mmCIF file of C-alpha atoms in Angstrom:
data_model
loop_
_atom_site.group_PDB
_atom_site.id
_atom_site.type_symbol
_atom_site.label_atom_id
_atom_site.label_comp_id
_atom_site.label_asym_id
_atom_site.label_seq_id
_atom_site.Cartn_x
_atom_site.Cartn_y
_atom_site.Cartn_z
ATOM 1 C CA MET A 1 13.546 -11.883 -15.501
ATOM 2 C CA LEU A 2 11.649 -9.680 -13.064
ATOM 3 C CA ASN A 3 12.675 -9.968 -9.088
ATOM 4 C CA PHE A 4 9.715 -8.810 -7.719
ATOM 5 C CA LYS A 5 7.726 -10.706 -4.993
ATOM 6 C CA LYS A 6 4.283 -9.172 -6.111
ATOM 7 C CA LEU A 7 2.831 -6.143 -7.985
ATOM 8 C CA SER A 8 0.755 -3.537 -5.929
ATOM 9 C CA LYS A 9 -1.661 -1.286 -7.577
ATOM 10 C CA VAL A 10 -2.196 1.775 -5.576
ATOM 11 C CA TYR A 11 -4.885 4.246 -6.768
ATOM 12 C CA PHE A 12 -7.497 7.347 -6.282
ATOM 13 C CA SER A 13 -10.250 6.449 -8.832
ATOM 14 C CA PRO A 14 -13.512 8.525 -8.223
ATOM 15 C CA SER A 15 -14.826 7.724 -11.739
ATOM 16 C CA GLY A 16 -13.168 4.419 -12.341
ATOM 17 C CA THR A 17 -10.878 5.484 -14.882
ATOM 18 C CA THR A 18 -7.720 6.191 -13.085
ATOM 19 C CA GLU A 19 -8.164 2.617 -11.867
ATOM 20 C CA LYS A 20 -8.623 1.181 -15.318
ATOM 21 C CA ILE A 21 -5.604 2.740 -16.618
ATOM 22 C CA VAL A 22 -3.523 1.259 -14.048
ATOM 23 C CA ASN A 23 -5.046 -2.203 -14.724
ATOM 24 C CA GLU A 24 -4.144 -1.707 -18.278
ATOM 25 C CA VAL A 25 -0.413 -0.980 -17.050
ATOM 26 C CA ALA A 26 -0.493 -3.779 -15.056
ATOM 27 C CA LYS A 27 -1.442 -6.435 -17.719
ATOM 28 C CA ASN A 28 2.027 -7.064 -19.027
ATOM 29 C CA PHE A 29 3.355 -7.855 -15.706
ATOM 30 C CA ASN A 30 3.092 -11.509 -14.793
ATOM 31 C CA MET A 31 2.886 -11.610 -11.280
ATOM 32 C CA ASN A 32 0.711 -11.705 -7.873
ATOM 33 C CA ARG A 33 -0.930 -8.449 -7.519
ATOM 34 C CA GLU A 34 -2.533 -6.438 -4.405
ATOM 35 C CA ASN A 35 -5.041 -3.534 -4.611
ATOM 36 C CA TYR A 36 -4.849 -0.538 -2.402
ATOM 37 C CA ASP A 37 -8.023 1.704 -3.278
ATOM 38 C CA LEU A 38 -7.236 5.284 -1.538
ATOM 39 C CA LEU A 39 -10.767 5.852 -1.473
ATOM 40 C CA SER A 40 -11.161 3.756 1.277
ATOM 41 C CA PHE A 41 -7.630 2.464 2.285
ATOM 42 C CA ASP A 42 -6.095 4.737 5.152
ATOM 43 C CA GLU A 43 -3.283 2.940 6.726
ATOM 44 C CA GLU A 44 0.526 3.256 7.318
ATOM 45 C CA LYS A 45 2.109 0.934 4.448
ATOM 46 C CA ASN A 46 5.708 -0.094 3.699
ATOM 47 C CA PHE A 47 6.650 -1.614 0.225
ATOM 48 C CA GLU A 48 9.608 -3.442 -0.082
ATOM 49 C CA ASP A 49 10.265 -6.046 -2.524
ATOM 50 C CA GLU A 50 7.574 -5.483 -4.990
ATOM 51 C CA LEU A 51 6.701 -3.211 -7.864
ATOM 52 C CA VAL A 52 4.220 -0.375 -7.387
ATOM 53 C CA ILE A 53 2.032 1.012 -9.950
ATOM 54 C CA ILE A 54 0.451 4.557 -8.641
ATOM 55 C CA GLY A 55 -2.404 5.988 -10.082
ATOM 56 C CA MET A 56 -3.941 9.539 -9.455
ATOM 57 C CA PRO A 57 -6.489 11.878 -10.990
ATOM 58 C CA VAL A 58 -6.043 15.771 -11.042
ATOM 59 C CA PHE A 59 -8.394 18.120 -9.322
ATOM 60 C CA ASN A 60 -7.480 21.596 -10.635
ATOM 61 C CA GLY A 61 -4.169 21.168 -11.101
ATOM 62 C CA ARG A 62 -3.260 19.284 -8.032
ATOM 63 C CA ILE A 63 -3.650 15.754 -7.011
ATOM 64 C CA PRO A 64 -6.790 15.606 -4.605
ATOM 65 C CA LYS A 65 -6.038 16.641 -0.949
ATOM 66 C CA LEU A 66 -7.339 13.515 0.636
ATOM 67 C CA ALA A 67 -5.363 11.128 -2.028
ATOM 68 C CA ARG A 68 -2.081 12.868 -1.128
ATOM 69 C CA LYS A 69 -2.980 12.595 2.473
ATOM 70 C CA ARG A 70 -3.326 8.908 2.325
ATOM 71 C CA LEU A 71 -0.428 8.451 -0.277
ATOM 72 C CA SER A 72 2.046 10.220 2.023
ATOM 73 C CA ARG A 73 1.814 7.322 4.616
ATOM 74 C CA MET A 74 2.952 4.891 2.010
ATOM 75 C CA LYS A 75 6.754 4.475 2.048
ATOM 76 C CA GLY A 76 9.259 2.726 0.032
ATOM 77 C CA ASN A 77 12.794 1.382 0.250
ATOM 78 C CA ASN A 78 14.170 2.397 -3.143
ATOM 79 C CA THR A 79 10.980 0.710 -4.157
ATOM 80 C CA LYS A 80 10.394 0.501 -8.040
ATOM 81 C CA ALA A 81 7.156 2.522 -9.182
ATOM 82 C CA ILE A 82 5.433 3.250 -12.387
ATOM 83 C CA VAL A 83 3.718 6.707 -11.869
ATOM 84 C CA ILE A 84 0.355 7.425 -13.995
ATOM 85 C CA LEU A 85 -1.402 10.657 -13.560
ATOM 86 C CA ASN A 86 -4.806 10.956 -15.288
ATOM 87 C CA TYR A 87 -6.453 13.913 -16.250
ATOM 88 C CA GLY A 88 -9.837 15.118 -17.998
ATOM 89 C CA ASN A 89 -8.369 16.761 -21.276
ATOM 90 C CA MET A 90 -7.958 20.312 -19.587
ATOM 91 C CA GLU A 91 -4.853 20.998 -17.651
ATOM 92 C CA TYR A 92 -2.607 19.032 -15.013
ATOM 93 C CA LEU A 93 -0.635 22.083 -14.111
ATOM 94 C CA ASP A 94 1.785 21.265 -11.146
ATOM 95 C CA ALA A 95 0.150 17.754 -10.279
ATOM 96 C CA LEU A 96 2.665 15.617 -12.010
ATOM 97 C CA LEU A 97 5.314 17.446 -10.441
ATOM 98 C CA GLU A 98 3.766 17.249 -6.901
ATOM 99 C CA LEU A 99 3.062 13.492 -7.314
ATOM 100 C CA THR A 100 6.514 12.517 -8.495
ATOM 101 C CA ASP A 101 8.031 14.887 -5.561
ATOM 102 C CA LEU A 102 5.813 13.134 -2.921
ATOM 103 C CA LEU A 103 6.907 9.561 -4.086
ATOM 104 C CA LYS A 104 10.436 10.198 -4.064
ATOM 105 C CA GLU A 105 10.529 12.349 -0.392
ATOM 106 C CA ASN A 106 8.712 8.639 0.307
ATOM 107 C CA ASN A 107 11.784 6.791 -0.985
ATOM 108 C CA PHE A 108 10.179 5.346 -4.136
ATOM 109 C CA ASN A 109 12.507 5.078 -7.292
ATOM 110 C CA ILE A 110 10.593 5.962 -10.287
ATOM 111 C CA VAL A 111 10.913 4.019 -13.474
ATOM 112 C CA GLY A 112 8.067 5.222 -15.526
ATOM 113 C CA VAL A 113 5.532 7.930 -15.625
ATOM 114 C CA ALA A 114 2.579 8.676 -18.043
ATOM 115 C CA THR A 115 0.098 11.344 -18.171
ATOM 116 C CA THR A 116 -2.961 9.994 -19.461
ATOM 117 C CA VAL A 117 -6.147 11.461 -20.650
ATOM 118 C CA SER A 118 -9.731 10.202 -19.935
ATOM 119 C CA GLN A 119 -13.343 11.678 -20.339
ATOM 120 C CA ASN A 120 -13.918 14.500 -17.965
ATOM 121 C CA SER A 121 -15.711 13.542 -14.760
ATOM 122 C CA LEU A 122 -17.118 17.159 -14.230
ATOM 123 C CA PHE A 123 -17.823 18.138 -17.694
ATOM 124 C CA ASN A 124 -18.645 14.643 -19.857
ATOM 125 C CA GLU A 125 -18.363 16.400 -23.293
ATOM 126 C CA ILE A 126 -14.632 16.799 -22.807
ATOM 127 C CA GLY A 127 -12.521 13.998 -23.693
ATOM 128 C CA TYR A 128 -15.710 12.068 -24.529
ATOM 129 C CA ASN A 129 -15.656 8.085 -24.404
ATOM 130 C CA ARG A 130 -11.631 8.104 -23.501
ATOM 131 C CA PRO A 131 -9.374 6.343 -22.981
ATOM 132 C CA ASP A 132 -10.260 5.248 -26.763
ATOM 133 C CA GLU A 133 -8.694 2.352 -28.629
ATOM 134 C CA PHE A 134 -5.783 4.472 -29.498
ATOM 135 C CA ASP A 135 -5.063 5.713 -25.898
ATOM 136 C CA LEU A 136 -4.988 2.249 -24.977
ATOM 137 C CA ALA A 137 -2.350 0.927 -27.340
ATOM 138 C CA ARG A 138 -0.106 3.795 -26.251
ATOM 139 C CA ILE A 139 -0.503 2.889 -22.484
ATOM 140 C CA ASP A 140 0.337 -0.863 -23.695
ATOM 141 C CA GLU A 141 3.298 0.138 -25.462
ATOM 142 C CA PHE A 142 4.490 2.355 -22.330
ATOM 143 C CA SER A 143 3.810 -0.726 -20.033
ATOM 144 C CA LYS A 144 6.003 -2.836 -22.545
ATOM 145 C CA ARG A 145 8.719 -0.357 -22.555
ATOM 146 C CA VAL A 146 8.767 -0.014 -18.576
ATOM 147 C CA LEU A 147 8.926 -3.764 -18.476
ATOM 148 C CA LYS A 148 12.080 -3.901 -20.764
ATOM 149 C CA LYS A 149 13.526 -1.278 -19.004
ATOM 150 C CA LEU A 150 13.122 -3.404 -15.620
ATOM 151 C CA GLU A 151 14.159 -6.500 -17.202
ATOM 152 C CA ASN A 152 17.593 -4.696 -18.452
ATOM 153 C CA ASN A 153 18.095 -3.276 -15.180
ATOM 154 C CA GLU A 154 18.007 0.300 -16.258
ATOM 155 C CA ASP A 155 18.053 3.160 -13.623
ATOM 156 C CA ASN A 156 17.997 6.965 -14.361
ATOM 157 C CA GLU A 157 16.427 9.989 -12.966
ATOM 158 C CA ILE A 158 13.180 11.142 -14.562
ATOM 159 C CA PHE A 159 12.203 14.988 -14.657
ATOM 160 C CA VAL A 160 8.699 15.984 -15.325
ATOM 161 C CA SER A 161 6.931 19.520 -15.801
ATOM 162 C CA GLY A 162 5.447 21.475 -13.162
ATOM 163 C CA TYR A 163 6.273 24.469 -10.973
ATOM 164 C CA LYS A 164 6.907 25.160 -7.201
ATOM 165 C CA PRO A 165 5.108 26.416 -5.214
ATOM 166 C CA TYR A 166 2.483 24.470 -6.673
ATOM 167 C CA THR A 167 -0.580 26.049 -7.994
ATOM 168 C CA GLN A 168 -2.811 26.580 -5.055
ATOM 169 C CA TYR A 169 -5.973 24.197 -4.132
ATOM 170 C CA THR A 170 -9.401 25.744 -5.140
ATOM 171 C CA LYS A 171 -12.751 24.275 -4.203
ATOM 172 C CA PRO A 172 -15.567 24.101 -6.657
ATOM 173 C CA THR A 173 -18.569 26.393 -5.887
ATOM 174 C CA TYR A 174 -21.118 24.414 -7.296
ATOM 175 C CA SER A 175 -22.945 21.331 -5.697
ATOM 176 C CA ILE A 176 -24.457 17.945 -6.507
ATOM 177 C CA ASN A 177 -28.133 17.312 -6.819
ATOM 178 C CA CYS A 178 -29.709 14.133 -5.788
ATOM 179 C CA ASP A 179 -33.271 13.555 -7.427
ATOM 180 C CA GLU A 180 -35.361 12.570 -4.835
ATOM 181 C CA ASP A 181 -37.841 10.708 -7.048
ATOM 182 C CA LEU A 182 -35.097 8.427 -8.651
ATOM 183 C CA CYS A 183 -33.333 7.941 -4.876
ATOM 184 C CA THR A 184 -33.852 4.727 -3.512
ATOM 185 C CA GLU A 185 -31.948 5.283 -0.125
ATOM 186 C CA CYS A 186 -29.713 2.319 -0.848
ATOM 187 C CA LEU A 187 -26.836 4.347 1.063
ATOM 188 C CA ASP A 188 -24.349 3.174 -1.666
ATOM 189 C CA CYS A 189 -23.335 6.908 -1.924
ATOM 190 C CA TYR A 190 -23.061 7.403 1.613
ATOM 191 C CA TYR A 191 -20.813 4.298 2.360
ATOM 192 C CA THR A 192 -18.221 5.129 -0.782
ATOM 193 C CA CYS A 193 -17.624 9.148 -0.294
ATOM 194 C CA PRO A 194 -14.370 9.544 0.659
ATOM 195 C CA GLU A 195 -15.207 12.857 2.414
ATOM 196 C CA GLU A 196 -17.864 11.758 4.507
ATOM 197 C CA ALA A 197 -20.137 14.541 2.943
ATOM 198 C CA ILE A 198 -23.478 12.524 2.809
ATOM 199 C CA PRO A 199 -25.360 12.035 5.816
ATOM 200 C CA GLU A 200 -26.598 8.327 6.516
ATOM 201 C CA MET A 201 -30.236 9.443 7.595
ATOM 202 C CA ALA A 202 -30.626 12.029 4.859
ATOM 203 C CA PRO A 203 -28.549 10.515 1.923
ATOM 204 C CA THR A 204 -30.301 12.915 -0.663
ATOM 205 C CA LEU A 205 -28.163 15.634 1.060
ATOM 206 C CA THR A 206 -24.830 16.728 0.488
ATOM 207 C CA ASP A 207 -22.431 18.696 2.709
ATOM 208 C CA ILE A 208 -21.032 21.230 0.150
ATOM 209 C CA ASP A 209 -18.379 22.501 2.620
ATOM 210 C CA SER A 210 -16.984 18.970 3.135
ATOM 211 C CA CYS A 211 -17.960 17.569 -0.718
ATOM 212 C CA THR A 212 -14.942 18.101 -3.033
ATOM 213 C CA SER A 213 -16.926 17.134 -5.985
ATOM 214 C CA CYS A 214 -14.778 14.037 -6.697
ATOM 215 C CA SER A 215 -18.002 12.274 -8.350
ATOM 216 C CA THR A 216 -17.777 9.325 -6.524
ATOM 217 C CA CYS A 217 -21.248 9.427 -5.451
ATOM 218 C CA ILE A 218 -22.386 10.194 -8.908
ATOM 219 C CA ASN A 219 -20.567 7.263 -10.655
ATOM 220 C CA VAL A 220 -21.601 4.434 -7.593
ATOM 221 C CA CYS A 221 -25.499 5.518 -8.039
ATOM 222 C CA SER A 222 -27.287 2.862 -9.848
ATOM 223 C CA GLU A 223 -30.448 4.798 -10.140
ATOM 224 C CA GLY A 224 -28.549 8.151 -12.055
ATOM 225 C CA ALA A 225 -29.785 10.042 -9.153
ATOM 226 C CA ARG A 226 -26.965 12.209 -8.622
ATOM 227 C CA SER A 227 -25.514 14.920 -10.746
ATOM 228 C CA PHE A 228 -23.825 18.146 -10.594
ATOM 229 C CA GLN A 229 -26.218 21.097 -11.276
ATOM 230 C CA GLY A 230 -26.778 24.900 -10.652
ATOM 231 C CA PRO A 231 -25.644 27.807 -12.356
ATOM 232 C CA ALA A 232 -22.344 27.910 -11.076
ATOM 233 C CA TYR A 233 -21.872 24.414 -12.475
ATOM 234 C CA GLU A 234 -23.461 25.560 -15.990
ATOM 235 C CA ALA A 235 -21.223 28.596 -16.323
ATOM 236 C CA GLU A 236 -18.161 26.664 -15.487
ATOM 237 C CA ARG A 237 -19.147 23.880 -18.053
ATOM 238 C CA GLN A 238 -19.634 26.135 -20.814
ATOM 239 C CA ASP A 239 -16.248 27.826 -20.380
ATOM 240 C CA ALA A 240 -14.795 24.446 -20.088
ATOM 241 C CA ILE A 241 -16.456 23.279 -23.486
ATOM 242 C CA SER A 242 -15.534 26.482 -25.022
ATOM 243 C CA ASN A 243 -11.563 26.072 -24.152
ATOM 244 C CA TYR A 244 -10.664 22.389 -23.766
ATOM 245 C CA MET A 245 -12.715 20.461 -26.470
ATOM 246 C CA GLU A 246 -9.473 20.039 -28.460
ATOM 247 C CA ARG A 247 -8.148 16.558 -27.876
ATOM 248 C CA LYS A 248 -4.880 16.179 -26.052
ATOM 249 C CA GLU A 249 -2.518 13.357 -25.937
ATOM 250 C CA ALA A 250 -0.884 11.248 -23.205
ATOM 251 C CA GLU A 251 2.770 12.098 -22.596
ATOM 252 C CA PHE A 252 5.296 9.528 -21.562
ATOM 253 C CA TYR A 253 8.607 9.810 -19.261
ATOM 254 C CA LEU A 254 11.003 7.086 -19.232
#
């Protein structure tokens, strides 16, 4: 029997898929739950007698800067943590090591790690329609194995791939376009943009200097008015399609 007062889910999920995978892992744990959505949650938080599932996406081989900043304010006390790194079938490079390093520094005791694959949020042809049924079955199996490990009080250090110094952050050079004919100025994009890159009085615009191409505004727009466009985007899209269409599979560390 598990001796946790609750299950806390922490995630940064602009496209919704990282949150979906965190929820899939959580299905096998029958306890009270609390959510911390790092798209909006930006407070100090100490985790004590609880189990924490932490889900992060990958931006160009790193965890997102804003997500890292907000996650760094969350501290454990030898707190058991399940780590999910979700990426779009390209490369996660040093993001997994970066994420586990940060959690260990903040006194989390990592009991299981998964790198999962979802449809790429920038280039939708890559990893199309993933996670699929096969992915979800393997994630469910991983969740059950972590549950059994916790029930048996097994404890071991988990080592993951990656290098230091971490690969440098790179900023996309392409912008997000908003179709003014489709935009109803509902301001959903303005309220949900984690980088505050969309002006309230002109929501069809995007501050390219602030925008990290996280895709939150694209996914929240009910009218389909927002999209990635432009020559730089199309060039990178074609390059990605040429190199990353081959299916990659989830990896699990226990």
